[in-house]
CSV table of C-alpha atoms in Angstrom, one decimal:
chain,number,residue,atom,x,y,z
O,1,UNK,CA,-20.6,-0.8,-29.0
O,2,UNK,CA,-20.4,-1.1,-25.4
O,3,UNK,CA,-18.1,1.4,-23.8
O,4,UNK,CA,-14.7,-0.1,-22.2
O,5,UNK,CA,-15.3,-0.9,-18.5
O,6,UNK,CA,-13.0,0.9,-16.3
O,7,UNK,CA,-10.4,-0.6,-13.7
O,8,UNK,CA,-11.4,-1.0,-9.9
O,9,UNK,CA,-9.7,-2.3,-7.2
O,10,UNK,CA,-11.6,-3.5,-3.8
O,11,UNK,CA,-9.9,-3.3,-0.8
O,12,UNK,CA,-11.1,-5.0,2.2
O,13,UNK,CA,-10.2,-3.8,6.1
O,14,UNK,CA,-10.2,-6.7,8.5
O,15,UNK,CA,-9.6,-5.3,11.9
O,16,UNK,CA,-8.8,-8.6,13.8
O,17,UNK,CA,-5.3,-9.8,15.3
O,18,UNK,CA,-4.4,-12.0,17.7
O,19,UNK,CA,-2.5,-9.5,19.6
O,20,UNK,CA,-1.1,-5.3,19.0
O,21,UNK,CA,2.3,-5.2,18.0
O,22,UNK,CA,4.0,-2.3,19.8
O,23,UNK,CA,4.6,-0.1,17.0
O,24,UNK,CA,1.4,-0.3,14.9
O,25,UNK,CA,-0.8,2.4,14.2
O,26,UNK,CA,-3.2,0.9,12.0
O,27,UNK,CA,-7.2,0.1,13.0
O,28,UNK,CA,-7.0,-3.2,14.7
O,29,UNK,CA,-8.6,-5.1,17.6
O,30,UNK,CA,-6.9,-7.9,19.2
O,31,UNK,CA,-8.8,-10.1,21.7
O,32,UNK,CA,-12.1,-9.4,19.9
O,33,UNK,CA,-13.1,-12.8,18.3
O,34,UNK,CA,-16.6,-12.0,19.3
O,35,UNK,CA,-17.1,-9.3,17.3
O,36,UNK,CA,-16.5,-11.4,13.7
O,37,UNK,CA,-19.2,-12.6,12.7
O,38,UNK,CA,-20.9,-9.0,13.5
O,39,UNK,CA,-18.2,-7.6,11.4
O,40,UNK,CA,-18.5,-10.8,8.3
O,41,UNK,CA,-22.5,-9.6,8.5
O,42,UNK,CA,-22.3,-5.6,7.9
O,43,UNK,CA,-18.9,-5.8,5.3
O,44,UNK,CA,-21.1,-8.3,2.8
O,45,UNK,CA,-24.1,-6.4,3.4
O,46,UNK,CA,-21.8,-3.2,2.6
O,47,UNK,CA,-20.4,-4.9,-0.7
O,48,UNK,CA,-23.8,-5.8,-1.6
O,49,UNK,CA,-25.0,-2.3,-1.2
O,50,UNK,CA,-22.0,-1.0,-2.9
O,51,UNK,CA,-21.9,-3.4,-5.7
O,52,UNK,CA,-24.7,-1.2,-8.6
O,53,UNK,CA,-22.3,1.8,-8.3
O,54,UNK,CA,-19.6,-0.6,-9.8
O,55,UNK,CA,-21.7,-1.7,-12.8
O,56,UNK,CA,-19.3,0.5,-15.4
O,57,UNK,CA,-16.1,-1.5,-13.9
O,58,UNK,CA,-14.2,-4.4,-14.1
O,59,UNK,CA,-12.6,-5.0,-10.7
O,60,UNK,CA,-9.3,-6.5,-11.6
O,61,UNK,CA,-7.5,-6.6,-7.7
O,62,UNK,CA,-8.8,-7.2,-4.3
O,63,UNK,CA,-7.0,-6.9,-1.2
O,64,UNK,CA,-7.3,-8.1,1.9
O,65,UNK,CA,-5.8,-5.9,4.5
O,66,UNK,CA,-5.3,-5.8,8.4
O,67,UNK,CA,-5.0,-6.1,11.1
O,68,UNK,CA,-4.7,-10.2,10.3
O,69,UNK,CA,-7.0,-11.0,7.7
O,70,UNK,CA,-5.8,-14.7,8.0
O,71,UNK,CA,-7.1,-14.8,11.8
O,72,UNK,CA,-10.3,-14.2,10.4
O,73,UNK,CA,-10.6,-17.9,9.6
O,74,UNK,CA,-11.1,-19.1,5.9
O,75,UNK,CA,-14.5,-19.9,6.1
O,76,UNK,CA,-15.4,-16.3,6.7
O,77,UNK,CA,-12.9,-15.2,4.2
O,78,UNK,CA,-14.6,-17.2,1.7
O,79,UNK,CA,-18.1,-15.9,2.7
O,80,UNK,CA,-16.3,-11.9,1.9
O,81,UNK,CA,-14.8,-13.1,-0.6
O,82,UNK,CA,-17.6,-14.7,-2.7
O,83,UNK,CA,-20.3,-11.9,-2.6
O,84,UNK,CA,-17.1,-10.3,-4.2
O,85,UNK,CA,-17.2,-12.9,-6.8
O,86,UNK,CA,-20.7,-13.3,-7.5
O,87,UNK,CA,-22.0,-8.9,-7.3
O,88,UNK,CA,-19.0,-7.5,-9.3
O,89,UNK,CA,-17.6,-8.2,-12.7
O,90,UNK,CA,-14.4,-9.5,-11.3
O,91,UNK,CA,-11.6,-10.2,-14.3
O,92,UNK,CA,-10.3,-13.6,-14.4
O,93,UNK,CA,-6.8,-12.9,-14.0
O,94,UNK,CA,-7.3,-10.7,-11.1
O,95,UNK,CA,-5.1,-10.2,-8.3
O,96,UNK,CA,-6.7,-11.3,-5.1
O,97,UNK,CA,-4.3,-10.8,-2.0
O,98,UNK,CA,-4.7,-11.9,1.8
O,99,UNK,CA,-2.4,-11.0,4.4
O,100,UNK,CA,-1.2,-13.0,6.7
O,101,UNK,CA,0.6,-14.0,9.8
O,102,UNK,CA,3.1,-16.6,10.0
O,103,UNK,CA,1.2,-17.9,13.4
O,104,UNK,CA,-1.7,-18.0,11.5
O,105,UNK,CA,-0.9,-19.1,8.1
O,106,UNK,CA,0.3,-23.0,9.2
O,107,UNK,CA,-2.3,-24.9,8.2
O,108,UNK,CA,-1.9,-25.7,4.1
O,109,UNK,CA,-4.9,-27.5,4.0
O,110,UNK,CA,-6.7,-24.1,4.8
O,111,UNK,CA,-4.8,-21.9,2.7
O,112,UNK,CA,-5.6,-24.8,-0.3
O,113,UNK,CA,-9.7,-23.9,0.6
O,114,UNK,CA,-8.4,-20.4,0.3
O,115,UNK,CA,-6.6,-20.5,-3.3
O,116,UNK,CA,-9.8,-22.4,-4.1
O,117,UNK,CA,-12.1,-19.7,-3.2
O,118,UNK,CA,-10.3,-17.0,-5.4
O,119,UNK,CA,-7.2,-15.9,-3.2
O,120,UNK,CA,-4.1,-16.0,-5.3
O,121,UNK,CA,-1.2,-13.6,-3.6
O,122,UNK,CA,-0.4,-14.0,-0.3
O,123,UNK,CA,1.6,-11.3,1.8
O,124,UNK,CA,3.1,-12.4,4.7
O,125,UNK,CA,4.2,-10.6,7.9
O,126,UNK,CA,7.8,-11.7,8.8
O,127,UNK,CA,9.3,-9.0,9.6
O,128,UNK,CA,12.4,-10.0,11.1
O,129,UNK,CA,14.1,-13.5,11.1
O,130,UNK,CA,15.6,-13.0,14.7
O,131,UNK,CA,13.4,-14.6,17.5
O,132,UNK,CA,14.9,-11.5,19.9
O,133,UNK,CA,14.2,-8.8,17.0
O,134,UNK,CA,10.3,-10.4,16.9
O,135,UNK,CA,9.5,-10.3,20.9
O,136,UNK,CA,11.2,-7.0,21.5
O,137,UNK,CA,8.4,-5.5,19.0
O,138,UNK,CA,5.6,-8.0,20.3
O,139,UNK,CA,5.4,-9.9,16.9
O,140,UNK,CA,3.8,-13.5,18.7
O,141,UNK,CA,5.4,-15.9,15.7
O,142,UNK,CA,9.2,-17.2,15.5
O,143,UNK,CA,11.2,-17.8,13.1
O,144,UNK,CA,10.9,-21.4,12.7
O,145,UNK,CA,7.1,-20.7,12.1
O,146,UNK,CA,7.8,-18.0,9.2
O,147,UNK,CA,10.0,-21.1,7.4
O,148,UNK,CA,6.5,-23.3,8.0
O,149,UNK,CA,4.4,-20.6,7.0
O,150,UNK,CA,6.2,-20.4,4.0
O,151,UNK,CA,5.9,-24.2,3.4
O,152,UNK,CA,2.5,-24.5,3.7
O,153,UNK,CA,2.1,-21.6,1.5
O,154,UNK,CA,3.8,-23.7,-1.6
O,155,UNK,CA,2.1,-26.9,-0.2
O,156,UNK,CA,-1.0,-25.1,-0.9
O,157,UNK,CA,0.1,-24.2,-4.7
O,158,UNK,CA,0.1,-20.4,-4.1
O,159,UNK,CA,2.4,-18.7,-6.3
O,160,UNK,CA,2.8,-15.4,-5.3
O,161,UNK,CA,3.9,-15.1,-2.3
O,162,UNK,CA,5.1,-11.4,-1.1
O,163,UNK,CA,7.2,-11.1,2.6
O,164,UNK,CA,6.9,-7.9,4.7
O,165,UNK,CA,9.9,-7.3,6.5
O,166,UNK,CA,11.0,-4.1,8.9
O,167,UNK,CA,14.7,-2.5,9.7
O,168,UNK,CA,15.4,-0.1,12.0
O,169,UNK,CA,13.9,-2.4,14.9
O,170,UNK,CA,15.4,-2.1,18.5
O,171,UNK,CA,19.0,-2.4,18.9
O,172,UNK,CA,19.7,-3.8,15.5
O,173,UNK,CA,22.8,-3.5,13.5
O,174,UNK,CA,23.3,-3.6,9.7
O,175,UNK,CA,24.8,-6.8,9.9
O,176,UNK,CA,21.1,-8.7,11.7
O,177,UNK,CA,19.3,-6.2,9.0
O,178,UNK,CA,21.6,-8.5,6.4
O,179,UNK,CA,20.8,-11.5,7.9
O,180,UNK,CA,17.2,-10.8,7.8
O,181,UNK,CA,17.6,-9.7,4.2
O,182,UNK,CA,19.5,-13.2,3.3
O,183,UNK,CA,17.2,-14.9,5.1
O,184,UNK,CA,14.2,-13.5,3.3
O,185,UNK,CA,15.7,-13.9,0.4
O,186,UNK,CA,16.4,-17.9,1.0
O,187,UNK,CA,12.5,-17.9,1.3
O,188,UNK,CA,12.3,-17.6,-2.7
O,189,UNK,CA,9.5,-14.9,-2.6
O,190,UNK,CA,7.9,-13.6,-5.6
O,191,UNK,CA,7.6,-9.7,-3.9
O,192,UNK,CA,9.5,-7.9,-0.7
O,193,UNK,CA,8.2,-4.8,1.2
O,194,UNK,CA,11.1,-3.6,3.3
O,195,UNK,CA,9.8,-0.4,5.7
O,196,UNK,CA,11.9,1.1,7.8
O,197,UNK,CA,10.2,1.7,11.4
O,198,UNK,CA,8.0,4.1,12.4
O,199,UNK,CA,7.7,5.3,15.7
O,200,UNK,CA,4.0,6.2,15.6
O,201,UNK,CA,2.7,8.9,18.7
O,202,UNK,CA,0.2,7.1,20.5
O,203,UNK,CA,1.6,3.5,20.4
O,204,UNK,CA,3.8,1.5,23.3
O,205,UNK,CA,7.0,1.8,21.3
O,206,UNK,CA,6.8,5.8,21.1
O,207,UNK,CA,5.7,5.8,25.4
O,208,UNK,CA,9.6,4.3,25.3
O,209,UNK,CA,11.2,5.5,22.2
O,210,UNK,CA,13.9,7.5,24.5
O,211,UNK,CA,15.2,3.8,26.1
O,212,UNK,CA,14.4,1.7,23.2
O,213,UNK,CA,17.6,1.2,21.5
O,214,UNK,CA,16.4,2.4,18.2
O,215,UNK,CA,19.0,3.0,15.5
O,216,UNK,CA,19.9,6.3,14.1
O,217,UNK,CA,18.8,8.1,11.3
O,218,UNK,CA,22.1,7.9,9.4
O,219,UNK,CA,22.1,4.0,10.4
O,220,UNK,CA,18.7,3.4,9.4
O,221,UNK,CA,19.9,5.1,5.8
O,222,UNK,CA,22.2,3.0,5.8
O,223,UNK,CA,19.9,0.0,6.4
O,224,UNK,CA,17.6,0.9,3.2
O,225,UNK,CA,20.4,1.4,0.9
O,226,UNK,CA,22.0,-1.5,1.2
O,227,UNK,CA,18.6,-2.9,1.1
O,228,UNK,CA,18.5,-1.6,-2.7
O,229,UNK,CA,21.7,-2.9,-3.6
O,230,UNK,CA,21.7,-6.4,-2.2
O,231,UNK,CA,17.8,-7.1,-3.4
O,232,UNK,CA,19.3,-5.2,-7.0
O,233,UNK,CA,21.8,-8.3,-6.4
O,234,UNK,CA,19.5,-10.9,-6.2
O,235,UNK,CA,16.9,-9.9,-9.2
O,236,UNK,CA,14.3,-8.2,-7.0
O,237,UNK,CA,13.0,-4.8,-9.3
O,238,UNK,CA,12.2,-1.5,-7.3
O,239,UNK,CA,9.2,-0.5,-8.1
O,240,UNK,CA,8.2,1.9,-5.3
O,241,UNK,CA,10.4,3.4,-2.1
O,242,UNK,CA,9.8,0.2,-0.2
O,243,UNK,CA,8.8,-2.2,-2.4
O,244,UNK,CA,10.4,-4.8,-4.7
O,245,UNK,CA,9.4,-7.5,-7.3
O,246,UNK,CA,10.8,-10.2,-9.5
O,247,UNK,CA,9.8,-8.7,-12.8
O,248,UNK,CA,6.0,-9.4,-13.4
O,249,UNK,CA,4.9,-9.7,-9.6
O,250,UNK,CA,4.8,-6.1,-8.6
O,251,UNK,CA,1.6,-5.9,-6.3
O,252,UNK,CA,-1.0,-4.6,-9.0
O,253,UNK,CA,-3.3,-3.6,-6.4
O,254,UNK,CA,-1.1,-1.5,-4.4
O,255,UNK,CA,0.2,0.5,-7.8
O,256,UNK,CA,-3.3,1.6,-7.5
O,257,UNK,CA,-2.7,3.9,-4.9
O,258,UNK,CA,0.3,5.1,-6.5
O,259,UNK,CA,-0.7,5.6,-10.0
O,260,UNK,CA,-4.1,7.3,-9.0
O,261,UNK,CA,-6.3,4.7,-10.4
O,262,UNK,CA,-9.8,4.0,-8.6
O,263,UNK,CA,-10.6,1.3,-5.5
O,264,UNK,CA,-13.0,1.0,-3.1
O,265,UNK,CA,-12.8,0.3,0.3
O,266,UNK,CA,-14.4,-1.5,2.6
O,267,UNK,CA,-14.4,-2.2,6.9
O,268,UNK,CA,-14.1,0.6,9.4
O,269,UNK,CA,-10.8,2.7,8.8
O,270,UNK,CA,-10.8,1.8,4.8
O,271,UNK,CA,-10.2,4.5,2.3
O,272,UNK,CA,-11.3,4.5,-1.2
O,273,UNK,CA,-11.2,6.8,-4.1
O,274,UNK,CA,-13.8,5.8,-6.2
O,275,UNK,CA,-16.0,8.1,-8.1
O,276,UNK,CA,-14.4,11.0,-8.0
O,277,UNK,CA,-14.5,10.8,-4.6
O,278,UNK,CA,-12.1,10.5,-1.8
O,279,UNK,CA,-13.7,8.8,1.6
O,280,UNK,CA,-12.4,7.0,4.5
O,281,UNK,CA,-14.8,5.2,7.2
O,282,UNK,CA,-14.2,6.0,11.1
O,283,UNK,CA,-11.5,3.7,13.1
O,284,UNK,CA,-14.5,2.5,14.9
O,285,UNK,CA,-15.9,-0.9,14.7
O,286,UNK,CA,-19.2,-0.4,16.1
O,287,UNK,CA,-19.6,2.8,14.2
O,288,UNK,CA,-19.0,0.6,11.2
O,289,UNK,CA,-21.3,-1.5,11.9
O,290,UNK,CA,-24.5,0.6,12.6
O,291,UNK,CA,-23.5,2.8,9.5
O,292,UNK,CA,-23.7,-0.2,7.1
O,293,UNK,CA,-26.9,-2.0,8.8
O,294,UNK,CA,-28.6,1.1,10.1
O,295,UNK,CA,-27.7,3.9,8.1
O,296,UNK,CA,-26.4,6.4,10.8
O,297,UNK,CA,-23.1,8.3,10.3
O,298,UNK,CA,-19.9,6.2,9.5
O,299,UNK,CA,-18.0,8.4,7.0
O,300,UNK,CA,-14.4,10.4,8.7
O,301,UNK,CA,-13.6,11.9,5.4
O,302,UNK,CA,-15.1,12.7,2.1
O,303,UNK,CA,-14.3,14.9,-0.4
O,304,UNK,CA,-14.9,15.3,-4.0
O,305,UNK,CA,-11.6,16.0,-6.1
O,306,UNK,CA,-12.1,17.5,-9.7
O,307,UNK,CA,-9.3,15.8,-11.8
O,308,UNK,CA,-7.7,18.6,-13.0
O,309,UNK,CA,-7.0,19.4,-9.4
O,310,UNK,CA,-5.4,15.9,-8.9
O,311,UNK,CA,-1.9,17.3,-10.4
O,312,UNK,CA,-0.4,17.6,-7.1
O,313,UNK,CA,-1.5,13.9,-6.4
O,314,UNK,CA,0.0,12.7,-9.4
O,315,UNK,CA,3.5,14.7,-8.2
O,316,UNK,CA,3.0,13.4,-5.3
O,317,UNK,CA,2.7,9.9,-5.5
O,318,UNK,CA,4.2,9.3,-9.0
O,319,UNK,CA,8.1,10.6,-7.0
O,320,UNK,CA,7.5,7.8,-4.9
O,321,UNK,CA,8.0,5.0,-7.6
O,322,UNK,CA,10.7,4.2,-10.0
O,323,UNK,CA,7.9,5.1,-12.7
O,324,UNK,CA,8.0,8.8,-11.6
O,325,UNK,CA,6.9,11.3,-13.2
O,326,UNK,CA,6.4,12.5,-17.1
O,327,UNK,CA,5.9,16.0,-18.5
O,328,UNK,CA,3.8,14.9,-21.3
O,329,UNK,CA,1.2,12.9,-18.9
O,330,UNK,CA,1.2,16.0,-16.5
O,331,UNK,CA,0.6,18.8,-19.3
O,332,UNK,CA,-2.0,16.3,-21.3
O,333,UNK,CA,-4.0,15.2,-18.1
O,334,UNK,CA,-3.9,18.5,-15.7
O,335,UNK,CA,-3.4,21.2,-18.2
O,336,UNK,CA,-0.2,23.1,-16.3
O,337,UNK,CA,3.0,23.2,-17.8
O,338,UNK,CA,6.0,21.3,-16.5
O,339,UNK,CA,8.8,23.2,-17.2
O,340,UNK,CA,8.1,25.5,-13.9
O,341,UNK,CA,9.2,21.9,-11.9
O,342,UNK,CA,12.6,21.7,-13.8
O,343,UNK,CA,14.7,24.0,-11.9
O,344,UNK,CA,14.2,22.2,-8.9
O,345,UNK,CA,14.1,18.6,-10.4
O,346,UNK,CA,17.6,19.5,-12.2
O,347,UNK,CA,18.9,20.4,-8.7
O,348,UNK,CA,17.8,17.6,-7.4
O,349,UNK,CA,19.9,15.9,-10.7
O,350,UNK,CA,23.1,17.6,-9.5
O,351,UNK,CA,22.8,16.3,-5.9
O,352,UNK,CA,22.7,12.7,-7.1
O,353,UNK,CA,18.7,12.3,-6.4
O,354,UNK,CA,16.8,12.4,-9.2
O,355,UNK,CA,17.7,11.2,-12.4
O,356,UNK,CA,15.7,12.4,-15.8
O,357,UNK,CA,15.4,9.9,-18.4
O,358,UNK,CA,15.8,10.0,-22.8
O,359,UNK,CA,12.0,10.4,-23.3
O,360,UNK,CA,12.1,13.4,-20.1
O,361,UNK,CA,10.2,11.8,-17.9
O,362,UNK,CA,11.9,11.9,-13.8
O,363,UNK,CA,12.5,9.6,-11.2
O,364,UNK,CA,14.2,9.7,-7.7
O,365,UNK,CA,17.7,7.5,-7.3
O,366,UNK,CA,18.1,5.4,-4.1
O,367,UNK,CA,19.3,8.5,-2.6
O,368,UNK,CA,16.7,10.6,-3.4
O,369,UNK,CA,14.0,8.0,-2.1
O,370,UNK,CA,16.0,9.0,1.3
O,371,UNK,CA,14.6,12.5,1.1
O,372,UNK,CA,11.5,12.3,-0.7
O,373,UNK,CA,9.8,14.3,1.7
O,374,UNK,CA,12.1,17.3,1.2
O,375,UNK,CA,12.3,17.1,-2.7
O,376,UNK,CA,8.1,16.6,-2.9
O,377,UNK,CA,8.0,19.1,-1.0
O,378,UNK,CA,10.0,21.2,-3.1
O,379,UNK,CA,8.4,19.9,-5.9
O,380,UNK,CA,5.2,21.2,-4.6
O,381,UNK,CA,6.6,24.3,-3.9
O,382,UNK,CA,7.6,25.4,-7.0
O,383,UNK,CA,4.1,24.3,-8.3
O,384,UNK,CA,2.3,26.6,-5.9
O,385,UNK,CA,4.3,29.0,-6.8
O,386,UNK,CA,3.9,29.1,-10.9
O,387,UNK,CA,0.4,28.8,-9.9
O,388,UNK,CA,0.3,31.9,-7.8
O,389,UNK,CA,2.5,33.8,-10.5
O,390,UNK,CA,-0.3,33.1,-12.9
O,391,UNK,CA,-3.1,33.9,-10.8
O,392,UNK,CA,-1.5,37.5,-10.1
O,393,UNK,CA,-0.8,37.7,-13.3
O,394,UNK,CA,-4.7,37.3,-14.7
O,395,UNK,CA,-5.5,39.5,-11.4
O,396,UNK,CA,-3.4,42.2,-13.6
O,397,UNK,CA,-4.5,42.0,-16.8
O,398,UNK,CA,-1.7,40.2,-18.0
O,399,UNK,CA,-2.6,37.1,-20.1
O,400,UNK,CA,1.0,36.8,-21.7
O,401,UNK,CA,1.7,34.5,-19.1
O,402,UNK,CA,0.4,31.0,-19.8
């Protein structure tokens, strides 16, 4: 009998856009259209290359990340996307995502091609339903073309449609962070990812931070909880700090990353745990390029986790969902008990931001998702420290303590 093929998710960096937004920090090159078909040449011959060491899996998402994967054009993204198809044993129900922009996602005729060739989730980048809101952070679409983005999504028989929207922009007030909210929401979307901004060091919108109008801490608190309740109000699910579903459209592949299953990564700045292994490719498309078609140097992190040293990963990530985190799961996978996390979590309890559950397992409130930097943090803390009580304790001779 043939042993169970494991889970695998491929994601797939596509570092085109049309123009830089002012607050992004990802890997992404605008005005660089000659550089794609260099790019569509070394990311197949990467997947083909990759493709033996994913014999023993069953690849059941695949992403399309950015940068604007959408710019790319579909007839490259079907060219990517088939040697997917065709090298990998690639479930039929898989999830297969592409990101989008809404000045780039207009024609439904295209995105039909596309839902032909495999893609069956699309998320797109609206971000805000205010024509001011969009220039003031250099977002080149309008509203009016999110609506027809939309439109040509549904034309084009794609069902899963997921919306990206941002609060905290420049100079906004909770009631145009509702309006974008009800506006979204009018959209009939499937998924919503609401992040609050990020003023990233090294982009325009940090050079200006001081002048920029940016809402306060408290306000933008304020902003993501009544996020929560008016999404909670129209039957979205939260499933993750800053993400929400109808019920059965949480994004599979993203719970990946969150529930420490395995993907690969492909295209300079991707990361990938896969094998045991946790890599990441340089922010460099060149580099990129050379690594995969000549072999030279390309790698910016790898390291090799054992998995019984993953247990702060699993504390880590697992707080950040609605899922959280279960004692049985931790002691059964990573060998360490739980109970040295429970004077902490039960603080947390009493302070309204965590909440334990009948079958013990704990997850953050709303609240708690507010601080969850602070209470992993303590979280990790208190891990360290049973660790280091038991590793003096050994160093003594005292094996009572277990």
């Amino acid at each position: 009998m043939k042993p169970e093929k494991k889970p695998l998710g491929i994601y797939v960096h596509v570092p085109f856009c049309k123009s830089k937004c002012v607050y992004c920090d990802f890997y992404s090159l605008p005005h660089a259209e000659e550089r794609m078909d260099a790019y569509v040449k070394a990311v197949t011959a990467h997947l083909l290359e990759t493709a033996p060491r994913a014999e023993r899996h069953r690849v059941d998402t695949i992403y399309f990340g950015g940068g604007t994967p959408s710019y790319l054009g579909a007839k490259r993204l079907r060219e990517i996307l088939s040697v997917i198809l065709k090298k990998y044993d690639v479930d039929k129900h898989a999830e297969i995502t592409l990101e989008a922009n809404p000045d780039s996602a207009q024609d439904w005729r295209e995105l039909r091609t596309l839902r032909k060739a495999g893609f069956n989730r699309v998320s797109l980048g609206m971000q805000s339903a205010d024509d001011g809101e969009l220039a003031e952070i250099g977002r080149i679409h309008t509203a009016v073309q999110v609506r027809s983005a939309v439109d040509a999504v549904r034309k084009a028989k794609i069902d899963n449609l997921s919306l990206d929207l941002i609060y905290g922009l420049p100079h906004q007030t909770m009631e145009r962070w509702q309006a974008n909210l009800e506006a979204a929401v009018a959209l009939a979307p499937q998924h919503l990812s609401c992040y609050g901004l990020k003023v990233e060091e090294g982009t325009p919108l940090h050079a200006r931070r001081d002048s920029a109008g940016l809402p306060g801490d408290d306000a933008q608190a304020d902003m993501y909880l009544s996020t929560v309740e008016t999404l909670r109000h129209y039957g979205f699910f939260q499933y993750e700090i800053s993400n929400f579903a109808r019920p059965g459209f949480e994004s599979r592949h993203n719970l990946k990353y969150w529930t420490l299953q395995e993907y690969a990564g492909f295209g300079p700045g991707a990361h990938s745990d896969f094998g045991g292994v946790r890599y990441a490719y340089e922010r460099d498309l060149d580099t990129y390029i050379r690594g995969v078609l000549e072999g030279t140097p390309m790698l910016s992190e790898n390291e090799r986790i054992p998995p019984l040293d993953r247990d702060t990963e699993y504390l880590m990530l697992g707080l950040r969902t609605v899922r959280g985190i279960a004692p049985k799961t931790f002691e059964n996978r990573y060998r360490r008990r739980f109970d040295c996390l429970l004077p902490f979590l039960e603080e947390c309890r009493k302070a309204g931001y965590a909440v334990r559950e009948e079958d013990g397992s704990w997850h953050l409130t709303p609240g708690g998702f507010l601080v969850s930097n602070q209470i992993i943090g303590g979280v990790l803390d208190a891990l360290a420290a049973d660790k280091q009580r038991r590793t003096d304790a050994r160093a003594r001779g005292d094996f009572r303590v277990v």
